[in-house]
PDB file of C-alpha atoms in Angstrom:
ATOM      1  CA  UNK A 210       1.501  -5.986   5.689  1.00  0.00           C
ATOM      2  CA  UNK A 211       2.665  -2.471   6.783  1.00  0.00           C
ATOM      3  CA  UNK A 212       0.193   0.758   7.602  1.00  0.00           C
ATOM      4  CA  UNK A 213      -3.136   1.053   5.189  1.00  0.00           C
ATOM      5  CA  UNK A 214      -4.791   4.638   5.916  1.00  0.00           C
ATOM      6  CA  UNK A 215      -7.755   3.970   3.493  1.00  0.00           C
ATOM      7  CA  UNK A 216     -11.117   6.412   3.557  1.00  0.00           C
ATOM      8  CA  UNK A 217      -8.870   8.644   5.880  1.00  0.00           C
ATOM      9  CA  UNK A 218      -8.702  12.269   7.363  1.00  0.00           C
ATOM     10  CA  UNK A 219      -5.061  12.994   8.637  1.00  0.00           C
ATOM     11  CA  UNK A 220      -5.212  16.613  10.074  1.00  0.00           C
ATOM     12  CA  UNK A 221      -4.195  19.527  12.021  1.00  0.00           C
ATOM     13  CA  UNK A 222      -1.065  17.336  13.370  1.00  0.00           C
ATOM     14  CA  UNK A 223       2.500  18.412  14.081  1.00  0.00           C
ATOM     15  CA  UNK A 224       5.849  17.059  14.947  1.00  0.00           C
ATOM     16  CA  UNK A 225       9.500  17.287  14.281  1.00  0.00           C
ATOM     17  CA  UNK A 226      10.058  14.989  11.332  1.00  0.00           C
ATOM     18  CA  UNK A 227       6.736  13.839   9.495  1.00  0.00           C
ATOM     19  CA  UNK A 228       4.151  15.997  11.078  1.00  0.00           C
ATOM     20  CA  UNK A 229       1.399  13.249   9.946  1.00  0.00           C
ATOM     21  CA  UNK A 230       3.290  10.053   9.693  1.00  0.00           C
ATOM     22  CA  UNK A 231       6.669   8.861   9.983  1.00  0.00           C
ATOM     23  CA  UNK A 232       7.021   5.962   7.784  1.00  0.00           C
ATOM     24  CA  UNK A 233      10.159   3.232   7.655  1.00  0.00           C
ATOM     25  CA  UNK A 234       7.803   0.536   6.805  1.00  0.00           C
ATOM     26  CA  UNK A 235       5.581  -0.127   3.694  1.00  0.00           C
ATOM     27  CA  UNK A 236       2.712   2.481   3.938  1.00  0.00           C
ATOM     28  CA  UNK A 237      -0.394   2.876   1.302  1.00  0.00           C
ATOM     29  CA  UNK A 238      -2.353   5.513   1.636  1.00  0.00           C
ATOM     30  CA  UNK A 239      -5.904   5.232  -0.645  1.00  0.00           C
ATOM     31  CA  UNK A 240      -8.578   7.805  -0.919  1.00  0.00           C
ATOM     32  CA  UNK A 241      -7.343   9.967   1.814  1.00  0.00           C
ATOM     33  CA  UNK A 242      -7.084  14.049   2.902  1.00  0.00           C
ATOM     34  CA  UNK A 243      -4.153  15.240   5.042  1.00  0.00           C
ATOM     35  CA  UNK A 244      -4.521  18.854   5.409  1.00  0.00           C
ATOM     36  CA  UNK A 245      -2.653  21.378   7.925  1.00  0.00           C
ATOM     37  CA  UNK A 246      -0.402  19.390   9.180  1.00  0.00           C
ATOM     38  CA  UNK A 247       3.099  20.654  10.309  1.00  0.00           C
ATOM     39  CA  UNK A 248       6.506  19.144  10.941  1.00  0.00           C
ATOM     40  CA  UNK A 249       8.270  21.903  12.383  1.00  0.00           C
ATOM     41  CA  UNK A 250      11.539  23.231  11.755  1.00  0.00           C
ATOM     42  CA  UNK A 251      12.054  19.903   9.639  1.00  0.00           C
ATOM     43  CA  UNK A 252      10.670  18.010   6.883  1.00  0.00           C
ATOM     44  CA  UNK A 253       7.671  16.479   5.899  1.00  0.00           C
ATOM     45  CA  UNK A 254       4.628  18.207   6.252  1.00  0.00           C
ATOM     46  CA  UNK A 255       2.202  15.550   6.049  1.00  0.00           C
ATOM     47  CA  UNK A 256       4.355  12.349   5.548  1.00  0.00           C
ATOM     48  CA  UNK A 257       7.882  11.891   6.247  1.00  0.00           C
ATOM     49  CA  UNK A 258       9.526   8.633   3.969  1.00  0.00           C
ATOM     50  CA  UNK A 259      12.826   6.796   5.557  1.00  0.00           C
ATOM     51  CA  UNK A 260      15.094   5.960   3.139  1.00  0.00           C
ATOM     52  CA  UNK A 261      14.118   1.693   4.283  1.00  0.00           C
ATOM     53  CA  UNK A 262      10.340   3.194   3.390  1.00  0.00           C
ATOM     54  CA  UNK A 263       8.384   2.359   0.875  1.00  0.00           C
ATOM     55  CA  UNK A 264       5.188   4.901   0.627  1.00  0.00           C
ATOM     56  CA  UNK A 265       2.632   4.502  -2.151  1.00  0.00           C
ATOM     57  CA  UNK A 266      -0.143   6.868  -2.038  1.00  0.00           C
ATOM     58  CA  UNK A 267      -3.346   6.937  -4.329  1.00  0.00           C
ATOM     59  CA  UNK A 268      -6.537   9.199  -5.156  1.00  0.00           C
ATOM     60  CA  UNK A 269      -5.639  11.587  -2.472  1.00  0.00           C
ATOM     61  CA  UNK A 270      -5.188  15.433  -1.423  1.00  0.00           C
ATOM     62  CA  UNK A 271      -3.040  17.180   0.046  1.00  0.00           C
ATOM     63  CA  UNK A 272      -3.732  20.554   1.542  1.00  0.00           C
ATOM     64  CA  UNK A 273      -2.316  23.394   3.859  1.00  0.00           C
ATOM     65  CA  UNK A 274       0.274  21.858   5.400  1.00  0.00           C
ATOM     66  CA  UNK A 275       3.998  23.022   6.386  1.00  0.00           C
ATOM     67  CA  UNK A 276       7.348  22.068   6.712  1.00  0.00           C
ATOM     68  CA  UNK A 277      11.132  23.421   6.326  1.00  0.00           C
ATOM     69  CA  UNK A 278      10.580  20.924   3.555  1.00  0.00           C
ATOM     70  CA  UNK A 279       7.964  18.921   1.840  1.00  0.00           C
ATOM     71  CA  UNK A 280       5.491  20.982   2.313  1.00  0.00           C
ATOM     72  CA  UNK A 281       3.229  17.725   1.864  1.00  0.00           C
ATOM     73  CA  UNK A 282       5.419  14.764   2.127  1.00  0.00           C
ATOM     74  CA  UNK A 283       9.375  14.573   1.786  1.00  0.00           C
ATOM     75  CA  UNK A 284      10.746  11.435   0.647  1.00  0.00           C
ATOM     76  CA  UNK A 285      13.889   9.345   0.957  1.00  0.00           C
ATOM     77  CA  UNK A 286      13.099   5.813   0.234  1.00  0.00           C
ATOM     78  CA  UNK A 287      10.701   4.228  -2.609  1.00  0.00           C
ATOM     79  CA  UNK A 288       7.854   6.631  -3.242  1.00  0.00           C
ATOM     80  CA  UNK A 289       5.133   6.197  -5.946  1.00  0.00           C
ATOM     81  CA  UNK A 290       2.172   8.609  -6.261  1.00  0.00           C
ATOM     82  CA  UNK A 291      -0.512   8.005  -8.453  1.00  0.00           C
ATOM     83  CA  UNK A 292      -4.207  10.035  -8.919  1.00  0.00           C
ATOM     84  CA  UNK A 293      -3.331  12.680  -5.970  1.00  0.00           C
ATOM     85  CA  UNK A 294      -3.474  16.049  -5.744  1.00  0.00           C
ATOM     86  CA  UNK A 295      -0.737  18.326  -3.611  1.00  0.00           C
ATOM     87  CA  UNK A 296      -2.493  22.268  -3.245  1.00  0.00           C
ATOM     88  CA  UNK A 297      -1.727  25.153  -1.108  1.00  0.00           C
ATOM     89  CA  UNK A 298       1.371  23.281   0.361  1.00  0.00           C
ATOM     90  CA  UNK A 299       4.313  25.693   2.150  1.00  0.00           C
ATOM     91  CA  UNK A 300       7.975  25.027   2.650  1.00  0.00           C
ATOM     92  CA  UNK A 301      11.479  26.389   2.213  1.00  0.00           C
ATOM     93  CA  UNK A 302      12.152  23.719  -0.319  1.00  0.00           C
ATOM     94  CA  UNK A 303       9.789  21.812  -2.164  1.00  0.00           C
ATOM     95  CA  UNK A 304       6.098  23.527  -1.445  1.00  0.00           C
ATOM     96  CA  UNK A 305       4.794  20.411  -2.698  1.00  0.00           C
ATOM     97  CA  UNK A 306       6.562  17.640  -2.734  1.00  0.00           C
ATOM     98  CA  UNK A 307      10.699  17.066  -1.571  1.00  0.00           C
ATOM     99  CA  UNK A 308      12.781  13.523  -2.855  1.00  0.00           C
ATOM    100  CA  UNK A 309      16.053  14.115  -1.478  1.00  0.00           C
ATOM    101  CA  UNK A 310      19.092  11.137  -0.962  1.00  0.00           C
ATOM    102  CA  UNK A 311      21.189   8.575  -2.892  1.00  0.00           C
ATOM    103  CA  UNK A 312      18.309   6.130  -2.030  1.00  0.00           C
ATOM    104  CA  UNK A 313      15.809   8.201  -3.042  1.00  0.00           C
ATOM    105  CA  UNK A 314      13.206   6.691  -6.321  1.00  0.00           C
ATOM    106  CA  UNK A 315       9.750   8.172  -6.990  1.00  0.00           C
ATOM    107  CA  UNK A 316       7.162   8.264  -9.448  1.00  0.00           C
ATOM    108  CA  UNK A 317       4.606  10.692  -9.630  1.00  0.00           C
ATOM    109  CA  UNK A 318       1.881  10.015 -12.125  1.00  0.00           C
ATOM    110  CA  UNK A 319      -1.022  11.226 -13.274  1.00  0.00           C
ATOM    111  CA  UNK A 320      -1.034  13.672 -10.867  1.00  0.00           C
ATOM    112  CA  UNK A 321      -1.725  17.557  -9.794  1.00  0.00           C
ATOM    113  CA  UNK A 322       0.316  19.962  -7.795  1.00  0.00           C
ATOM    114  CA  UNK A 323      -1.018  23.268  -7.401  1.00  0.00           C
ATOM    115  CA  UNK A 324      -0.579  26.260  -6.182  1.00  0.00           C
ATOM    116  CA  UNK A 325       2.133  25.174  -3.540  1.00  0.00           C
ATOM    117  CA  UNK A 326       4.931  27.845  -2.347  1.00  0.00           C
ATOM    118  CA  UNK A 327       8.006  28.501  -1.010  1.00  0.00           C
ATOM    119  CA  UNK A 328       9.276  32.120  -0.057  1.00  0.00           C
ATOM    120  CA  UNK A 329      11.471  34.082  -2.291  1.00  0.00           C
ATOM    121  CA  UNK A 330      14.614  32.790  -1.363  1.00  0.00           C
ATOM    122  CA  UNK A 331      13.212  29.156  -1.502  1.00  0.00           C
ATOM    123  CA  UNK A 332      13.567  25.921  -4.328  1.00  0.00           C
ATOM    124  CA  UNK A 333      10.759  24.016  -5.986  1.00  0.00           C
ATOM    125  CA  UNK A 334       7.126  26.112  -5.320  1.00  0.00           C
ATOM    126  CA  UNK A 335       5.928  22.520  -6.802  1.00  0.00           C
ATOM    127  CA  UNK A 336       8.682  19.884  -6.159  1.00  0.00           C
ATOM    128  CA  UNK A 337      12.393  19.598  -5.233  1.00  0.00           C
ATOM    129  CA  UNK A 338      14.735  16.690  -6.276  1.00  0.00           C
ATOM    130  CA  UNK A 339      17.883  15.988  -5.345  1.00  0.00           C
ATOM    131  CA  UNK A 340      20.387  13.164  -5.485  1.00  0.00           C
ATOM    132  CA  UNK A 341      18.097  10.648  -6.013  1.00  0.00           C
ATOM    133  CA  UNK A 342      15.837   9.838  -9.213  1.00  0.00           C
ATOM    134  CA  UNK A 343      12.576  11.384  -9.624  1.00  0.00           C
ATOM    135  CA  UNK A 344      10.057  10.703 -12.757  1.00  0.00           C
ATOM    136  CA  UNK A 345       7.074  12.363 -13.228  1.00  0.00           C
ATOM    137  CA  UNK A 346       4.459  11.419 -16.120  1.00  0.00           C
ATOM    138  CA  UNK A 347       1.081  12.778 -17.319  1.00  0.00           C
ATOM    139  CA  UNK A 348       1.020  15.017 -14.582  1.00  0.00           C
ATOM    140  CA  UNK A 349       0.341  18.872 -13.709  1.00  0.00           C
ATOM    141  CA  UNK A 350       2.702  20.595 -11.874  1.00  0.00           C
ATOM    142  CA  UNK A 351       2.017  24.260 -12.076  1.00  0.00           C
ATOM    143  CA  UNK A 352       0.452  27.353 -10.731  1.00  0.00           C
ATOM    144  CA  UNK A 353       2.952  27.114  -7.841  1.00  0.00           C
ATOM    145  CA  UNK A 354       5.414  30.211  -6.114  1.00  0.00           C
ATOM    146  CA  UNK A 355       8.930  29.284  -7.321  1.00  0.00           C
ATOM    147  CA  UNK A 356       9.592  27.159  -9.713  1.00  0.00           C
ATOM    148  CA  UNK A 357       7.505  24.212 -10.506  1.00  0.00           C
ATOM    149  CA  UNK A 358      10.613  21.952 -10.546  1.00  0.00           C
ATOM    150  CA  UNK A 359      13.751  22.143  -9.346  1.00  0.00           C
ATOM    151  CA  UNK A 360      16.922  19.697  -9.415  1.00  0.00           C
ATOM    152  CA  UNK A 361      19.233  20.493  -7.481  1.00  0.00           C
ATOM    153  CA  UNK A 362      22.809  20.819  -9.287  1.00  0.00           C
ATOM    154  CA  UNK A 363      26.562  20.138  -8.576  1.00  0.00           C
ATOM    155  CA  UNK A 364      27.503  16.880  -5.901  1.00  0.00           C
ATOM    156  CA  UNK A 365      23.638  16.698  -5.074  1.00  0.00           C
ATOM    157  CA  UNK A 366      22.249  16.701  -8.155  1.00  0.00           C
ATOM    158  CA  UNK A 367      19.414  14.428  -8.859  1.00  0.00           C
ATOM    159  CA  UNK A 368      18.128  12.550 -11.801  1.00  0.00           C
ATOM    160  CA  UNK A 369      14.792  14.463 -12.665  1.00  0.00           C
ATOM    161  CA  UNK A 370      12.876  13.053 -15.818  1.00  0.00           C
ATOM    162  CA  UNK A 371       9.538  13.103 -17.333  1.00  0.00           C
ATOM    163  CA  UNK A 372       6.742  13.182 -20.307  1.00  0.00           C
ATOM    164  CA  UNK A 373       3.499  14.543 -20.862  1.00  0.00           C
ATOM    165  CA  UNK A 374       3.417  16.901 -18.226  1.00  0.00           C
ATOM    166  CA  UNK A 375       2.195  20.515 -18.347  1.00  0.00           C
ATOM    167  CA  UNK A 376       3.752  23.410 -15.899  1.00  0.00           C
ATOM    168  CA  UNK A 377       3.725  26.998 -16.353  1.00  0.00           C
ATOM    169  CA  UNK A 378       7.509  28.394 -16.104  1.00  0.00           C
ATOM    170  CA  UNK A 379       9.291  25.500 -18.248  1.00  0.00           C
ATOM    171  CA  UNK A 380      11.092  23.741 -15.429  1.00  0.00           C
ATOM    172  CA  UNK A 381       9.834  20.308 -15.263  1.00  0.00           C
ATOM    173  CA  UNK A 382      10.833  17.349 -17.758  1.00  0.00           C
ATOM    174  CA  UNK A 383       9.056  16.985 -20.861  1.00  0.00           C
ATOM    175  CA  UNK A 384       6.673  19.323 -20.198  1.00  0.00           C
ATOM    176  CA  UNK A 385       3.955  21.955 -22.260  1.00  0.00           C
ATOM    177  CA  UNK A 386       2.174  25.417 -20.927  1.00  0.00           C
ATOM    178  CA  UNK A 387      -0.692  24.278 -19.202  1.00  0.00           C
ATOM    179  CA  UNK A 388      -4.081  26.000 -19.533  1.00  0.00           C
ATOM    180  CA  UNK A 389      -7.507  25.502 -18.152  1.00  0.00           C
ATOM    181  CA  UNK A 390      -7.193  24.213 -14.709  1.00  0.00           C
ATOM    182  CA  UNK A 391      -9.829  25.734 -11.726  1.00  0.00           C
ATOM    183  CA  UNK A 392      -8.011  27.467  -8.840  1.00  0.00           C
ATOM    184  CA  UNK A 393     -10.776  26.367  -6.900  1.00  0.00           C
ATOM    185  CA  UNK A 394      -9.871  22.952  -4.737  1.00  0.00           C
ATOM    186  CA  UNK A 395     -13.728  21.411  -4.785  1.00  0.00           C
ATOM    187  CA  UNK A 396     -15.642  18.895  -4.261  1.00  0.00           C
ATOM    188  CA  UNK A 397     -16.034  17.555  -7.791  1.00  0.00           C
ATOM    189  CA  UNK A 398     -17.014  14.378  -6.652  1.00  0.00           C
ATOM    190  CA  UNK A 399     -15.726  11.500  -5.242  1.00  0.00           C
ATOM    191  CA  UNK A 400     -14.052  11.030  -2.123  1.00  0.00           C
ATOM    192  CA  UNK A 401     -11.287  13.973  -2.054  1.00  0.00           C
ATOM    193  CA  UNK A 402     -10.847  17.558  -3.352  1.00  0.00           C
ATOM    194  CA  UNK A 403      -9.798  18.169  -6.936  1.00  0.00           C
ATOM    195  CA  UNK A 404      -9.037  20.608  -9.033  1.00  0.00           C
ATOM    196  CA  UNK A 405     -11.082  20.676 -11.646  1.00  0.00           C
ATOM    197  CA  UNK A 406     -10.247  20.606 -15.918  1.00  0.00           C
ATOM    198  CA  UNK A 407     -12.010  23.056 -18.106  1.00  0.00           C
ATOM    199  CA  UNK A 408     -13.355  23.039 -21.351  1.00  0.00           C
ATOM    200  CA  UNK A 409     -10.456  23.692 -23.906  1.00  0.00           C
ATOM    201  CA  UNK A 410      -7.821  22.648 -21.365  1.00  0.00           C
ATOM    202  CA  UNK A 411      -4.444  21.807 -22.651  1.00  0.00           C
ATOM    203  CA  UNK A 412      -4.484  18.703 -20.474  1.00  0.00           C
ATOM    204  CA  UNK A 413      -7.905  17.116 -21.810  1.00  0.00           C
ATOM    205  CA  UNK A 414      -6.937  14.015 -24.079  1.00  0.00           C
ATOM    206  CA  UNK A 415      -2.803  14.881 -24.264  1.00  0.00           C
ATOM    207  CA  UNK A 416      -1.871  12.316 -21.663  1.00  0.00           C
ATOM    208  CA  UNK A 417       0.495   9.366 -22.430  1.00  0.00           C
ATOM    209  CA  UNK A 418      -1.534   6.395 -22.862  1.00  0.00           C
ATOM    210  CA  UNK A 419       0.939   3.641 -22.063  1.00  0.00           C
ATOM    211  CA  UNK A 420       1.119   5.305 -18.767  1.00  0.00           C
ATOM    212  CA  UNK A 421      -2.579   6.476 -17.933  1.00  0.00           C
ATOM    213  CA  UNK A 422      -4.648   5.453 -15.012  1.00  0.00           C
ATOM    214  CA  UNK A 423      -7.799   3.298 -15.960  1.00  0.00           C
ATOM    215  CA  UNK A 424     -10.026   5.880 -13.514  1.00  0.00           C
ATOM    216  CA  UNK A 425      -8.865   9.357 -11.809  1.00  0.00           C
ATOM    217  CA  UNK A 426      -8.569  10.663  -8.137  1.00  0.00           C
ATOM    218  CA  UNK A 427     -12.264  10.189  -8.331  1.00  0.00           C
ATOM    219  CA  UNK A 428     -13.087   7.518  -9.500  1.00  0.00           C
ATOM    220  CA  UNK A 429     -14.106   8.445 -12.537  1.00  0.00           C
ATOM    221  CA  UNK A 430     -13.447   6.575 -15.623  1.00  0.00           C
ATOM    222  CA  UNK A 431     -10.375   7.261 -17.866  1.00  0.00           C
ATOM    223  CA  UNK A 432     -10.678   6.325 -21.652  1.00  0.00           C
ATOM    224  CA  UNK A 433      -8.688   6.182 -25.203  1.00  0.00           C
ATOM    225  CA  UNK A 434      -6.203   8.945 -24.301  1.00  0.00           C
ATOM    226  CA  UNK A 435      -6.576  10.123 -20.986  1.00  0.00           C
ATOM    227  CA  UNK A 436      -6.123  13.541 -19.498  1.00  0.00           C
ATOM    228  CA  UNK A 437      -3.178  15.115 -17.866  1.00  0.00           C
ATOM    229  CA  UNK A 438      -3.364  14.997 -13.920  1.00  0.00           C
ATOM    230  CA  UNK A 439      -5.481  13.841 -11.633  1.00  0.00           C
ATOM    231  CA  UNK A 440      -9.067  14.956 -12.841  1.00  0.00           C
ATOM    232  CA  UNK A 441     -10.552  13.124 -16.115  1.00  0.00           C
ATOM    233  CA  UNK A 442     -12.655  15.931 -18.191  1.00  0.00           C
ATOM    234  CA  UNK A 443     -16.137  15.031 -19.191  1.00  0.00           C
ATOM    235  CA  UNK A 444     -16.037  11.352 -17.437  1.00  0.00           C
ATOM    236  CA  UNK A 445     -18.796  10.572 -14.592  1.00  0.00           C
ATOM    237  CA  UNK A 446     -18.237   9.431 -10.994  1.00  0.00           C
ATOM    238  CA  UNK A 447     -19.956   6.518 -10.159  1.00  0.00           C
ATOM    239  CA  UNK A 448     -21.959   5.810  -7.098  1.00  0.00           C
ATOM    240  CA  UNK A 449     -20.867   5.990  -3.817  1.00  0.00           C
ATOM    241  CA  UNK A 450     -23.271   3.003  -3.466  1.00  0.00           C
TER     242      UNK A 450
END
């Protein structure tokens, strides 16, 4: 059955490897926050992935947390992310997000990573790939310090692909210049903090349909062709009730 954080707070937690969970199991994560979490002088902010895990995690944020790398969650088994947002993340490599290993497959989808970092002499503000395979679809991966994307090249390099994503330096796969995305991480409704579209944004109605989401982070509905990341323009959030 595995390990089902669902309607979850993971926070303010630190440890070598994984400074929220260490996973070698099957873990799904659903409408959760893990924010300033820390894993030390190694990886894995947030979340740390074996390469025998499988993690899937869905409508949920990601915020302030630290690690050499993976600022959020670094991943070296079977990782699929769908709905989630990854913002103000901080590592070496990969602000955001780090797949790294021969057994390394993940999806990110419909997705936004924001405003992640790493310092000057760092790889992948957003996300970091190497060695394994990596594709990322109808998501937003930009604002971040260093690049958005980064594969890294020669013996370790990694199999990073993607369409209908927007970034703002030109480094991620089959991606446009995004415009029109709030700075602001809010409370835009639903259960976690989003960033928000605005009006006129390059990502309103320019997602890939065959691949969309039938409701965002959320909750709110997604219809015809849907958006590009995690937040659906225009579309309601139901009741909590």
């Amino acid at each position: 059955m595995g390990f089902k954080p669902l309607n979850s707070t993971i926070s303010s937690n630190k440890a070598e490897l994984g400074g929220g969970i260490w996973n070698a199991g099957i873990l799904t994560i659903i409408n959760s926050t893990f924010s300033s979490n820390t894993a030390g002088i190694l990886s894995g902010g947030s979340i740390f992935n074996h390469e025998d895990g499988t993690l899937s995690v869905e409508n949920s944020t990601f915020f302030g947390n630290e690690a050499a790398g993976g600022g959020a969650i670094e991943n070296a088994g079977t990782m699929a992310i769908v709905n989630s947002t990854f913002s103000g993340n901080l590592a070496f490599v990969g602000g955001g997000l780090k797949s790294q290993g021969v057994n390394a497959k993940a999806n990110v989808t419909n997705s936004t990573i924001f405003g992640n970092s790493v310092p000057n002499d760092g790889n992948g503000g957003g996300l970091f790939n190497q060695q394994g395979t990596l594709m990322i679809i109808n998501s937003i991966i930009a604002g971040n310090r260093g690049e958005d994307c980064y594969n890294r090249g020669g013996e370790w390099l990694g199999d990073l692909t993607g369409s209908n994503n927007l970034d703002s330096d030109g480094t991620c796969p089959g991606s446009g210049t995004l415009d029109g995305l709030d700075s602001e991480l809010a409370d835009n409704g639903g259960p976690t903090l989003t960033h928000a579209l605005l009006g006129g944004s390059s990502a309103i109605d320019t997602g890939d349909p065959a691949s969309c989401s039938t409701t965002d982070q959320r909750g709110a509905e997604r219809s015809g062709t849907c958006d590009i990341g995690a937040y659906e323009f225009g579309s309601s959030v139901p009741d909590s009730d």
